[in-house]
Coordinates of N, CA and C in Angstrom, one line a residue:
L1 N -22.2 -23.9 -21.8 CA -21.6 -24.5 -20.7 C -20.6 -23.8 -20.2
G2 N -20.2 -23.5 -19.0 CA -19.3 -22.6 -18.5 C -18.1 -23.5 -17.9
F3 N -17.1 -23.7 -18.9 CA -15.8 -24.4 -18.6 C -14.7 -23.3 -18.3
F4 N -13.6 -23.9 -17.7 CA -12.4 -23.1 -17.2 C -11.4 -24.0 -17.5
F5 N -10.1 -23.2 -17.5 CA -8.8 -24.0 -17.8 C -8.4 -24.6 -16.4
L6 N -8.1 -25.8 -16.3 CA -7.4 -26.3 -15.1 C -6.3 -27.0 -15.7
D7 N -5.1 -26.9 -14.9 CA -3.8 -27.2 -15.5 C -3.6 -28.7 -15.3
T8 N -2.7 -29.3 -15.9 CA -2.4 -30.7 -15.8 C -2.1 -31.1 -14.5
D9 N -1.5 -30.5 -13.7 CA -0.9 -30.7 -12.2 C -2.3 -30.9 -11.4
R10 N -3.2 -30.1 -11.5 CA -4.4 -30.1 -10.8 C -5.3 -31.4 -11.2
A11 N -5.1 -31.9 -12.4 CA -5.8 -33.1 -12.9 C -5.2 -34.3 -12.4
L12 N -4.0 -34.2 -12.2 CA -3.0 -35.2 -11.6 C -3.2 -35.3 -10.1
V13 N -3.4 -34.4 -9.4 CA -3.7 -34.4 -8.1 C -5.1 -35.1 -8.0
L14 N -6.1 -34.6 -8.7 CA -7.4 -35.3 -8.5 C -7.5 -36.8 -8.9
L15 N -6.6 -37.1 -9.9 CA -6.5 -38.5 -10.1 C -5.8 -39.3 -9.2
E16 N -4.7 -38.7 -8.6 CA -4.0 -39.5 -7.6 C -5.0 -39.6 -6.3
E17 N -5.7 -38.7 -6.0 CA -6.7 -38.9 -4.9 C -7.6 -39.9 -5.0
Y18 N -8.2 -39.9 -6.3 CA -9.2 -41.1 -6.7 C -8.4 -42.5 -6.6
C19 N -7.1 -42.5 -7.0 CA -6.6 -43.8 -7.1 C -6.2 -44.3 -5.7
K20 N -6.2 -43.4 -4.6 CA -5.8 -43.8 -3.3 C -7.2 -44.5 -2.7
K21 N -8.2 -44.1 -3.3 CA -9.6 -44.8 -2.9 C -9.9 -46.1 -3.4
L22 N -9.1 -46.4 -4.5 CA -9.2 -47.7 -5.1 C -8.4 -48.8 -4.3
R23 N -9.0 -49.6 -3.5 CA -8.4 -50.5 -2.7 C -8.9 -52.0 -2.9
K24 N -10.0 -52.0 -3.5 CA -10.6 -53.5 -3.6 C -9.8 -54.0 -4.9
P25 N -9.7 -55.5 -4.7 CA -9.2 -56.2 -5.8 C -9.7 -55.9 -7.3
E26 N -11.0 -55.9 -7.3 CA -11.7 -55.6 -8.4 C -11.6 -54.2 -9.0
E27 N -10.9 -53.4 -8.2 CA -10.6 -52.0 -8.6 C -9.2 -51.6 -9.0
Q28 N -8.5 -52.8 -9.0 CA -7.2 -52.7 -9.4 C -6.8 -52.4 -10.8
Q29 N -7.7 -53.1 -11.6 CA -7.5 -52.8 -13.1 C -7.6 -51.3 -13.5
L30 N -8.7 -50.7 -12.9 CA -9.1 -49.3 -12.9 C -7.8 -48.4 -12.6
K31 N -7.3 -48.8 -11.4 CA -6.1 -48.1 -10.8 C -5.1 -48.1 -11.8
K32 N -4.7 -49.3 -12.3 CA -3.5 -49.3 -13.3 C -3.8 -48.5 -14.4
A33 N -5.0 -48.5 -15.1 CA -5.5 -47.8 -16.2 C -5.3 -46.2 -15.9
I34 N -5.6 -45.7 -14.8 CA -5.5 -44.5 -14.4 C -4.3 -43.9 -14.3
R35 N -3.3 -44.9 -13.8 CA -1.8 -44.5 -13.6 C -1.3 -44.6 -15.0
K36 N -1.7 -45.3 -15.9 CA -1.3 -45.2 -17.3 C -1.7 -43.7 -18.0
V37 N -2.7 -43.4 -17.7 CA -3.3 -42.1 -18.0 C -2.3 -40.9 -17.6
M38 N -2.0 -41.0 -16.1 CA -1.3 -40.0 -15.5 C 0.2 -40.0 -16.0
G39 N 0.8 -41.1 -16.4 CA 2.0 -41.2 -17.0 C 2.0 -40.4 -18.3
I40 N 0.8 -40.7 -19.0 CA 0.7 -39.9 -20.3 C 0.6 -38.3 -20.0
F41 N -0.1 -38.0 -19.0 CA -0.4 -36.6 -18.8 C 1.0 -36.0 -18.4
K42 N 2.1 -36.8 -17.9 CA 3.3 -36.4 -17.5 C 4.3 -36.3 -18.5
S43 N 3.9 -37.0 -19.6 CA 4.8 -36.9 -20.8 C 5.1 -35.8 -21.4
S44 N 6.3 -35.6 -21.9 CA 6.7 -34.2 -22.7 C 5.8 -34.2 -24.0
L45 N 5.5 -35.2 -24.6 CA 4.7 -35.1 -25.8 C 3.3 -34.5 -25.6
F46 N 2.7 -35.0 -24.4 CA 1.4 -34.6 -24.1 C 1.4 -33.0 -23.7
Q47 N 2.4 -32.7 -22.8 CA 2.6 -31.2 -22.5 C 2.8 -30.3 -23.6
A48 N 3.6 -31.0 -24.6 CA 3.8 -30.0 -26.1 C 2.4 -29.9 -26.5
L49 N 1.6 -31.0 -26.8 CA 0.3 -30.9 -27.4 C -0.7 -30.0 -26.7
L50 N -0.7 -30.2 -25.2 CA -1.5 -29.4 -24.6 C -1.2 -27.8 -24.7
G51 N 0.1 -27.5 -24.7 CA 0.7 -26.1 -24.8 C 0.1 -25.6 -26.2
S52 N 0.2 -26.5 -27.3 CA -0.4 -26.0 -28.5 C -1.9 -25.8 -28.5
F53 N -2.6 -26.6 -27.9 CA -4.1 -26.5 -27.8 C -4.3 -25.1 -26.9
K54 N -3.6 -24.8 -26.0 CA -3.9 -23.7 -25.2 C -3.7 -22.4 -26.1
K55 N -2.6 -22.4 -26.8 CA -2.1 -21.3 -27.9 C -3.2 -21.1 -28.6
K56 N -3.6 -22.2 -29.3 CA -4.9 -22.0 -30.3 C -6.1 -21.5 -29.7
A57 N -6.4 -21.9 -28.5 CA -7.7 -21.6 -27.7 C -7.4 -19.9 -27.4
T58 N -6.4 -19.6 -27.1 CA -6.1 -18.3 -26.7 C -6.3 -17.4 -28.1
R59 N -5.7 -17.9 -29.0 CA -5.9 -17.0 -30.4 C -7.2 -16.9 -30.8
H60 N -7.9 -17.9 -30.6 CA -9.4 -18.0 -31.1 C -10.4 -17.6 -30.1
G61 N -9.8 -17.1 -29.0 CA -10.8 -16.5 -28.0 C -11.4 -17.4 -27.3
T62 N -11.2 -18.8 -27.2 CA -11.8 -19.9 -26.4 C -11.1 -20.5 -25.3
T63 N -10.5 -19.4 -24.5 CA -9.9 -20.0 -23.4 C -10.6 -20.3 -22.3
S64 N -11.9 -20.2 -22.5 CA -12.9 -20.8 -21.3 C -13.2 -22.2 -21.5
H65 N -12.7 -22.8 -22.6 CA -13.0 -24.3 -22.7 C -12.0 -25.0 -21.6
T66 N -12.3 -26.2 -21.1 CA -11.6 -27.0 -20.3 C -10.4 -27.7 -20.7
S67 N -9.4 -27.8 -20.3 CA -8.2 -28.5 -20.8 C -8.6 -30.1 -20.9
L68 N -7.9 -30.9 -21.6 CA -8.2 -32.2 -21.8 C -8.0 -32.9 -20.4
P69 N -6.8 -32.8 -19.8 CA -6.5 -33.6 -18.3 C -7.7 -33.4 -17.3
A70 N -8.1 -32.0 -17.4 CA -9.1 -31.7 -16.4 C -10.5 -32.2 -16.7
A71 N -10.9 -32.2 -18.0 CA -12.0 -33.0 -18.6 C -12.1 -34.5 -18.1
F72 N -10.9 -35.1 -18.3 CA -10.7 -36.5 -17.9 C -11.0 -36.7 -16.5
A73 N -10.2 -36.0 -15.7 CA -10.2 -36.2 -14.2 C -11.6 -35.9 -13.7
C74 N -12.5 -34.8 -14.3 CA -13.7 -34.7 -14.0 C -14.8 -35.7 -14.3
D75 N -14.5 -36.4 -15.4 CA -15.3 -37.4 -16.1 C -15.0 -38.7 -14.9
V76 N -13.8 -38.9 -14.5 CA -13.6 -40.2 -13.7 C -14.2 -39.8 -12.2
L77 N -14.1 -38.6 -11.8 CA -14.3 -38.2 -10.6 C -15.8 -37.8 -10.3
G78 N -16.3 -37.5 -11.3 CA -17.8 -37.0 -11.4 C -18.0 -35.8 -10.9
C79 N -17.1 -34.8 -11.4 CA -17.4 -33.3 -11.1 C -18.5 -32.8 -11.8
P80 N -19.1 -32.0 -11.2 CA -20.4 -31.4 -11.8 C -20.0 -30.5 -13.0
K81 N -21.0 -30.7 -14.0 CA -20.7 -29.8 -15.1 C -21.7 -28.9 -15.1
D82 N -21.3 -27.5 -15.5 CA -22.2 -26.3 -15.8 C -22.9 -26.6 -17.1

């Protein structure tokens, strides 16, 4: 699989765009859950963990793996996987 690093900001943009499409009453629970995840992505704890993950990946030569926020955003948005 050919993955790449996407930063948290890009994942947040993708999730925000998706949330804007959720307008039906039955979609509001999903929208609320996505907004919670977005809050987690913005948290200092998550950013610290992500920084640690990226450092380890770089040390082990695995910088081609996708970041957690990007992977989640692609799962939600249906991004194509290589």
